RNA sequence: GGGGCGGUAGCUCAAUUGGUCAGAGUCCUGGACUGUCGAUCCAGUGGUUGCGGGUUCGAGUCCCGUCCGCCUCGCCA
């Protein structure tokens, strides 16, 4: 085999006159007839033009060169030289070419079903790209994403190593835990009828590592949650998981901010600077969401007090509800930009989040117009003042319970920003969201549920509220948000068994069940667990941000579809009946013979 | 589980009210061309219109079911 001496993106005019051997895939071929054949040869590093002068090479090379087709795998030896024709500005190697003298066809390809061509990559059905993933991944764009992903993990390991973290593996076959997402489960052969679960996160194990005296832990770890995927969510995903001993909230925040700063500096050469901290309540009040995108305005305003003075049924009905509110978003210059049809579209949009719609008014030189203008009369001046309205503005209202109205308007705010192109593409707005409530009351289950997870501790000074008023108890949780995307979330943990037991009880887990489900954690806490806290970064979403895609499948080498299939390997698939028998499993209903 | 969009040649798409609508580009095959670079030019191969029913003289087109992909609500401590 011809041994390569360089990569395809490597050669420059400095190397003119040298002999070089390259190996890779035929990206394109341009057959000029009896005289010349051009090949663009591609590997993961780049592309180099090969030229064969057919009158100047062996007959065998001529024959093989003429037969080359896209995606054939070849090695070529030849002379590096400056191009006779014009340089190709679009190639890093565009100044030079290789005058091919020896050619070895390493693998002649069948006609490829798709081509790794950036020109029409966006057009190829994703189904085909997933099915022939190994071809799609040859694209420079995909190679770049894989490299960025690797860089993120490399930088993480370096940074956290510098800060005293140890990478420690935790098991994939663990015990199922209540709460949280649906578990993937794995049968135990040795214990018929017993099951392992795949970890939704290594949460408990990393806490136990702190109890084990490991002090600072890092793991780049796969997590599994058997829930329906989304554009930014897969059942199988990766966390950069971290935990620290003897720390308080701000210690964790400080170390993790340092990582974010280092990462964005090294990957994008961006200084993100100090990361502001925002309480959860402020995030919800101003942005209607716990991961605000602060790259644009359109902030929410509570106008419940004004709305109470109108005769508008939608407002009064909402305010009559428990925790009923009326909130508004002012869209500067929206009066002209948005037709009735457009605003009706936004009404449909918010209905998907359970809101009844978004009443609107336009504020013009003639005062309030269209929509619910006639109801706004009694509060005309105060509304103008409250929202700082200017002529040409449009106002969206949302009236419902606080939860519903706020959610609807928060989602609408993000959509408006996209539709109106208010987002500065070059901005990287980080913020910490803190002071989350410990619990949320779930009427359906008639009990409290943990907003973060059951191991999250209360903020110092909040402990008494666990008994007196759980709903108002503030937790020591924190989320790192970038451009409206939650890229990390964590908390200071409960490290005392009594406190953990108390929280379990609040969550409807009595002592007996706690002992049965979480006994190993409680015992670890009893036998000396240090104060601890940590965080987990969502690696997939982090890479999505860094490479600018909103498709999580782009940042995973072998992703699954929305129905959990791998179209390339065709998983999941049937197993041999004997395998089931060994595991003492019978499937109900039985598999239909195909 | 619900809602929306889509599935026609290897790939990307077109086909008016149901009526020569089985079509284009590209890939591929063959040919021409000595400086191309998304090469160009000429010719050609290529189809279970996702699958199964139904309506009709006639279905890519209409109806029912089903499978697959994407987006989304629920779900995701």
Coordinates of C-alpha atoms in Angstrom, one line a residue, chain A residues 35-326:
Chain A
X35 CA -5.1 14.9 -21.6
X36 CA -5.9 15.5 -18.0
X37 CA -7.9 14.3 -15.1
X38 CA -8.4 16.3 -12.0
X39 CA -9.3 14.7 -8.6
X40 CA -10.3 16.6 -5.5
X41 CA -9.1 14.2 -2.8
X42 CA -10.7 14.6 0.6
X43 CA -9.8 13.3 4.1
X44 CA -10.8 14.6 7.5
X45 CA -8.2 17.3 7.3
X46 CA -9.2 18.9 4.0
X47 CA -9.0 18.7 0.3
X48 CA -6.2 18.6 -2.2
X49 CA -6.3 18.7 -6.0
X50 CA -4.6 15.8 -7.8
X51 CA -3.9 16.1 -11.5
X52 CA -3.0 13.2 -13.8
X53 CA -1.3 14.1 -17.0
X54 CA -2.4 11.0 -19.0
X55 CA 0.4 11.3 -21.5
X56 CA 3.0 11.2 -18.8
X57 CA 2.0 8.3 -16.6
X58 CA 1.8 4.5 -16.9
X59 CA -1.0 2.9 -18.9
X60 CA -2.3 1.2 -15.8
X61 CA -2.5 4.6 -14.0
X62 CA -4.4 6.0 -17.0
X63 CA -6.9 3.2 -16.9
X64 CA -7.4 3.4 -13.1
X65 CA -7.6 7.2 -13.1
X66 CA -10.2 7.3 -15.8
X67 CA -12.4 4.9 -13.8
X68 CA -12.3 6.9 -10.6
X69 CA -15.7 7.9 -9.3
X70 CA -17.0 9.9 -6.3
X71 CA -16.2 8.4 -2.9
X72 CA -13.6 5.8 -4.2
X73 CA -10.9 5.4 -1.7
X74 CA -7.4 5.9 -3.1
X75 CA -3.8 6.7 -2.4
X76 CA -1.8 8.9 -4.7
X77 CA 1.9 9.6 -4.9
X78 CA 3.2 12.5 -6.9
X79 CA 5.0 15.8 -7.1
X80 CA 3.8 18.8 -5.1
X81 CA 3.8 21.9 -7.4
X82 CA 2.2 25.3 -7.8
X83 CA -0.8 25.1 -10.0
X84 CA -0.4 26.0 -13.6
X85 CA -4.0 27.4 -13.7
X86 CA -5.4 29.8 -11.2
X87 CA -5.3 29.1 -7.5
X88 CA -8.5 27.9 -5.9
X89 CA -9.3 30.5 -3.2
X90 CA -11.8 28.2 -1.6
X91 CA -9.3 25.5 -0.7
X92 CA -6.6 26.0 2.0
X93 CA -4.4 24.0 -0.4
X94 CA -5.6 25.9 -3.4
X95 CA -2.2 27.2 -4.3
X96 CA -0.8 23.8 -5.1
X97 CA -1.7 20.4 -6.6
X98 CA -0.2 17.0 -6.8
X99 CA 1.0 15.8 -10.1
X100 CA 0.0 12.2 -9.7
X101 CA 2.5 9.5 -10.8
X102 CA 1.3 6.5 -8.8
X103 CA -2.3 5.6 -8.0
X104 CA -3.6 2.8 -5.8
X105 CA -7.3 2.2 -5.6
X106 CA -7.8 1.0 -2.0
X107 CA -11.5 0.5 -2.3
X108 CA -13.8 1.0 -5.3
X109 CA -17.1 2.1 -4.0
X110 CA -20.5 1.1 -5.1
X111 CA -22.5 4.1 -6.4
X112 CA -23.2 6.0 -3.1
X113 CA -26.9 6.6 -2.2
X114 CA -26.0 10.1 -0.9
X115 CA -22.9 12.2 -1.3
X116 CA -21.1 14.1 1.5
X117 CA -21.5 17.3 -0.4
X118 CA -22.0 20.5 1.5
X119 CA -23.8 22.1 -1.4
X120 CA -26.9 19.9 -1.0
X121 CA -26.4 18.5 2.5
X122 CA -29.3 20.7 3.7
X123 CA -31.5 19.2 1.1
X124 CA -30.9 15.6 1.7
X125 CA -33.6 14.0 3.8
X126 CA -32.3 13.5 7.3
X127 CA -33.6 10.0 7.1
X128 CA -31.1 9.2 4.4
X129 CA -28.3 11.0 6.3
X130 CA -29.0 8.9 9.3
X131 CA -29.3 5.7 7.3
X132 CA -25.9 6.3 5.7
X133 CA -24.4 8.1 8.6
X134 CA -20.8 7.0 7.6
X135 CA -21.2 8.9 4.4
X136 CA -22.8 12.0 5.9
X137 CA -20.1 12.2 8.6
X138 CA -17.5 12.6 5.8
X139 CA -18.8 16.1 5.2
X140 CA -16.3 18.7 6.4
X141 CA -19.1 20.3 8.5
X142 CA -19.8 17.1 10.3
X143 CA -16.1 16.4 10.8
X144 CA -15.8 19.9 12.3
X145 CA -18.6 19.2 14.7
X146 CA -17.1 15.9 15.9
X147 CA -13.8 17.8 16.4
X148 CA -15.4 20.6 18.3
X149 CA -17.2 18.0 20.5
X150 CA -13.8 16.3 21.2
X151 CA -12.3 19.7 21.9
X152 CA -15.0 20.5 24.5
X153 CA -14.3 17.2 26.4
X154 CA -10.5 17.7 26.1
X155 CA -10.7 21.3 27.4
X156 CA -13.0 20.1 30.2
X157 CA -10.6 17.4 31.3
X158 CA -7.7 19.8 31.2
X159 CA -9.5 22.6 33.1
X160 CA -10.9 20.4 35.8
X161 CA -7.6 18.5 36.1
X162 CA -6.0 21.9 36.8
X163 CA -8.6 22.4 39.5
X164 CA -8.1 19.2 41.3
X165 CA -10.9 17.0 39.9
X166 CA -10.5 13.3 39.3
X167 CA -12.3 11.5 36.5
X168 CA -14.0 8.5 38.1
X169 CA -16.4 6.1 36.4
X170 CA -19.7 5.1 37.9
X171 CA -21.8 2.1 36.9
X172 CA -24.2 1.9 34.0
X173 CA -26.1 -1.0 35.5
X174 CA -27.7 0.4 38.6
X175 CA -30.9 0.2 40.7
X176 CA -34.0 1.9 39.5
X177 CA -34.9 5.1 41.3
X178 CA -38.3 6.6 41.8
X179 CA -39.0 10.2 40.7
X180 CA -37.6 11.6 37.5
X181 CA -37.9 10.2 34.0
X182 CA -38.9 6.8 32.9
X183 CA -36.0 4.3 33.3
X184 CA -34.5 2.1 30.7
X185 CA -34.3 -1.3 32.3
X186 CA -32.0 -4.2 31.8
X187 CA -32.9 -7.7 32.9
X188 CA -30.7 -9.6 35.4
X189 CA -29.9 -13.1 34.3
X190 CA -28.7 -14.2 37.7
X191 CA -31.8 -12.9 39.5
X192 CA -34.8 -13.7 37.4
X193 CA -37.5 -11.1 37.7
X194 CA -35.0 -8.5 38.9
X195 CA -33.8 -5.6 36.9
X196 CA -31.1 -3.1 36.5
X197 CA -31.8 0.4 35.3
X198 CA -29.6 2.6 33.2
X199 CA -28.7 5.8 35.0
X200 CA -30.6 9.0 34.3
X201 CA -27.6 10.6 35.7
X202 CA -24.8 9.5 38.1
X203 CA -26.2 11.8 40.8
X204 CA -26.3 9.4 43.8
X205 CA -23.0 7.8 42.9
X206 CA -21.1 11.1 42.6
X207 CA -22.5 12.1 46.0
X208 CA -21.3 8.8 47.5
X209 CA -17.8 9.5 45.9
X210 CA -17.8 12.7 48.0
X211 CA -18.6 10.6 51.1
X212 CA -15.8 8.3 49.9
X213 CA -13.4 11.2 50.3
X214 CA -12.7 11.8 46.6
X215 CA -13.1 15.5 47.1
X216 CA -13.6 16.6 43.5
X217 CA -15.1 14.4 40.8
X218 CA -15.5 14.7 37.0
X219 CA -17.0 12.3 34.6
X220 CA -18.0 12.7 31.0
X221 CA -20.9 10.3 31.1
X222 CA -23.8 8.9 29.2
X223 CA -27.2 9.3 30.7
X224 CA -30.4 7.6 29.7
X225 CA -34.0 8.8 30.0
X226 CA -36.8 6.9 28.3
X227 CA -38.8 9.9 27.2
X228 CA -39.8 11.1 23.8
X229 CA -37.0 12.9 22.0
X230 CA -37.2 16.5 20.7
X231 CA -35.0 18.6 18.4
X232 CA -32.7 19.3 21.4
X233 CA -33.2 16.1 23.3
X234 CA -32.2 12.4 22.9
X235 CA -33.1 9.5 25.1
X236 CA -29.3 8.9 25.3
X237 CA -27.2 11.9 26.0
X238 CA -24.0 13.0 27.6
X239 CA -23.2 15.1 30.6
X240 CA -20.0 16.6 31.9
X241 CA -20.7 15.7 35.4
X242 CA -19.0 17.3 38.4
X243 CA -19.1 17.3 42.2
X244 CA -17.1 19.1 44.9
X245 CA -16.7 18.6 48.6
X246 CA -16.6 21.3 51.3
X247 CA -18.2 24.0 49.1
X248 CA -21.0 26.4 49.2
X249 CA -23.1 27.6 46.2
X250 CA -20.8 30.4 45.2
X251 CA -17.7 28.2 45.3
X252 CA -19.3 25.9 42.7
X253 CA -20.5 28.8 40.6
X254 CA -17.1 30.3 40.6
X255 CA -15.3 27.2 39.4
X256 CA -17.9 26.5 36.8
X257 CA -17.9 30.0 35.5
X258 CA -14.2 29.6 35.0
X259 CA -14.8 26.6 32.9
X260 CA -17.3 28.4 30.7
X261 CA -14.9 31.2 30.3
X262 CA -12.0 28.9 29.4
X263 CA -14.2 26.9 27.0
X264 CA -15.5 29.8 25.0
X265 CA -12.1 31.4 24.9
X266 CA -10.5 28.3 23.6
X267 CA -13.2 27.1 21.2
X268 CA -14.6 30.4 19.9
X269 CA -12.0 32.9 21.1
X270 CA -14.7 34.8 22.9
X271 CA -14.4 36.5 26.3
X272 CA -17.6 35.9 28.0
X273 CA -16.6 37.9 31.1
X274 CA -18.3 37.7 34.5
X275 CA -21.6 35.9 34.4
X276 CA -24.4 37.8 36.0
X277 CA -26.7 36.1 38.6
X278 CA -30.4 36.4 38.4
X279 CA -33.0 35.0 40.9
X280 CA -35.5 32.6 39.5
X281 CA -38.4 34.9 40.4
X282 CA -36.9 37.8 38.5
X283 CA -36.4 35.5 35.5
X284 CA -40.0 34.4 35.6
X285 CA -41.4 37.9 36.1
X286 CA -39.3 39.6 33.4
X287 CA -39.0 36.8 30.9
X288 CA -41.6 34.2 31.7
X289 CA -39.1 31.4 31.7
X290 CA -36.4 30.0 34.0
X291 CA -33.8 30.1 31.2
X292 CA -34.2 33.7 29.9
X293 CA -32.7 34.7 26.6
X294 CA -31.4 38.2 27.4
X295 CA -30.2 39.0 23.9
X296 CA -33.4 41.0 23.3
X297 CA -36.0 43.0 25.1
X298 CA -39.8 42.3 24.9
X299 CA -39.9 41.9 28.7
X300 CA -43.1 40.9 30.4
X301 CA -45.1 43.4 32.4
X302 CA -47.7 42.6 35.1
X303 CA -50.7 44.7 34.5
X304 CA -53.2 42.8 36.7
X305 CA -54.0 45.9 38.7
X306 CA -54.9 47.9 35.6
X307 CA -56.7 45.0 33.9
X308 CA -59.0 44.8 37.0
X309 CA -60.4 48.2 36.0
X310 CA -61.6 47.1 32.6
X311 CA -64.8 45.4 31.6
X312 CA -63.0 42.7 29.5
X313 CA -64.3 39.3 30.4
X314 CA -61.1 37.5 29.5
X315 CA -59.3 39.7 32.1
X316 CA -61.9 39.5 34.8
X317 CA -62.3 35.8 34.5
X318 CA -58.5 35.3 34.7
X319 CA -58.2 37.6 37.7
X320 CA -61.0 35.7 39.4
X321 CA -58.9 32.5 39.4
X322 CA -56.5 31.6 42.1
X323 CA -53.2 33.3 41.3
X324 CA -54.8 34.9 38.3
X325 CA -52.8 37.5 36.5
X326 CA -52.8 39.7 33.4

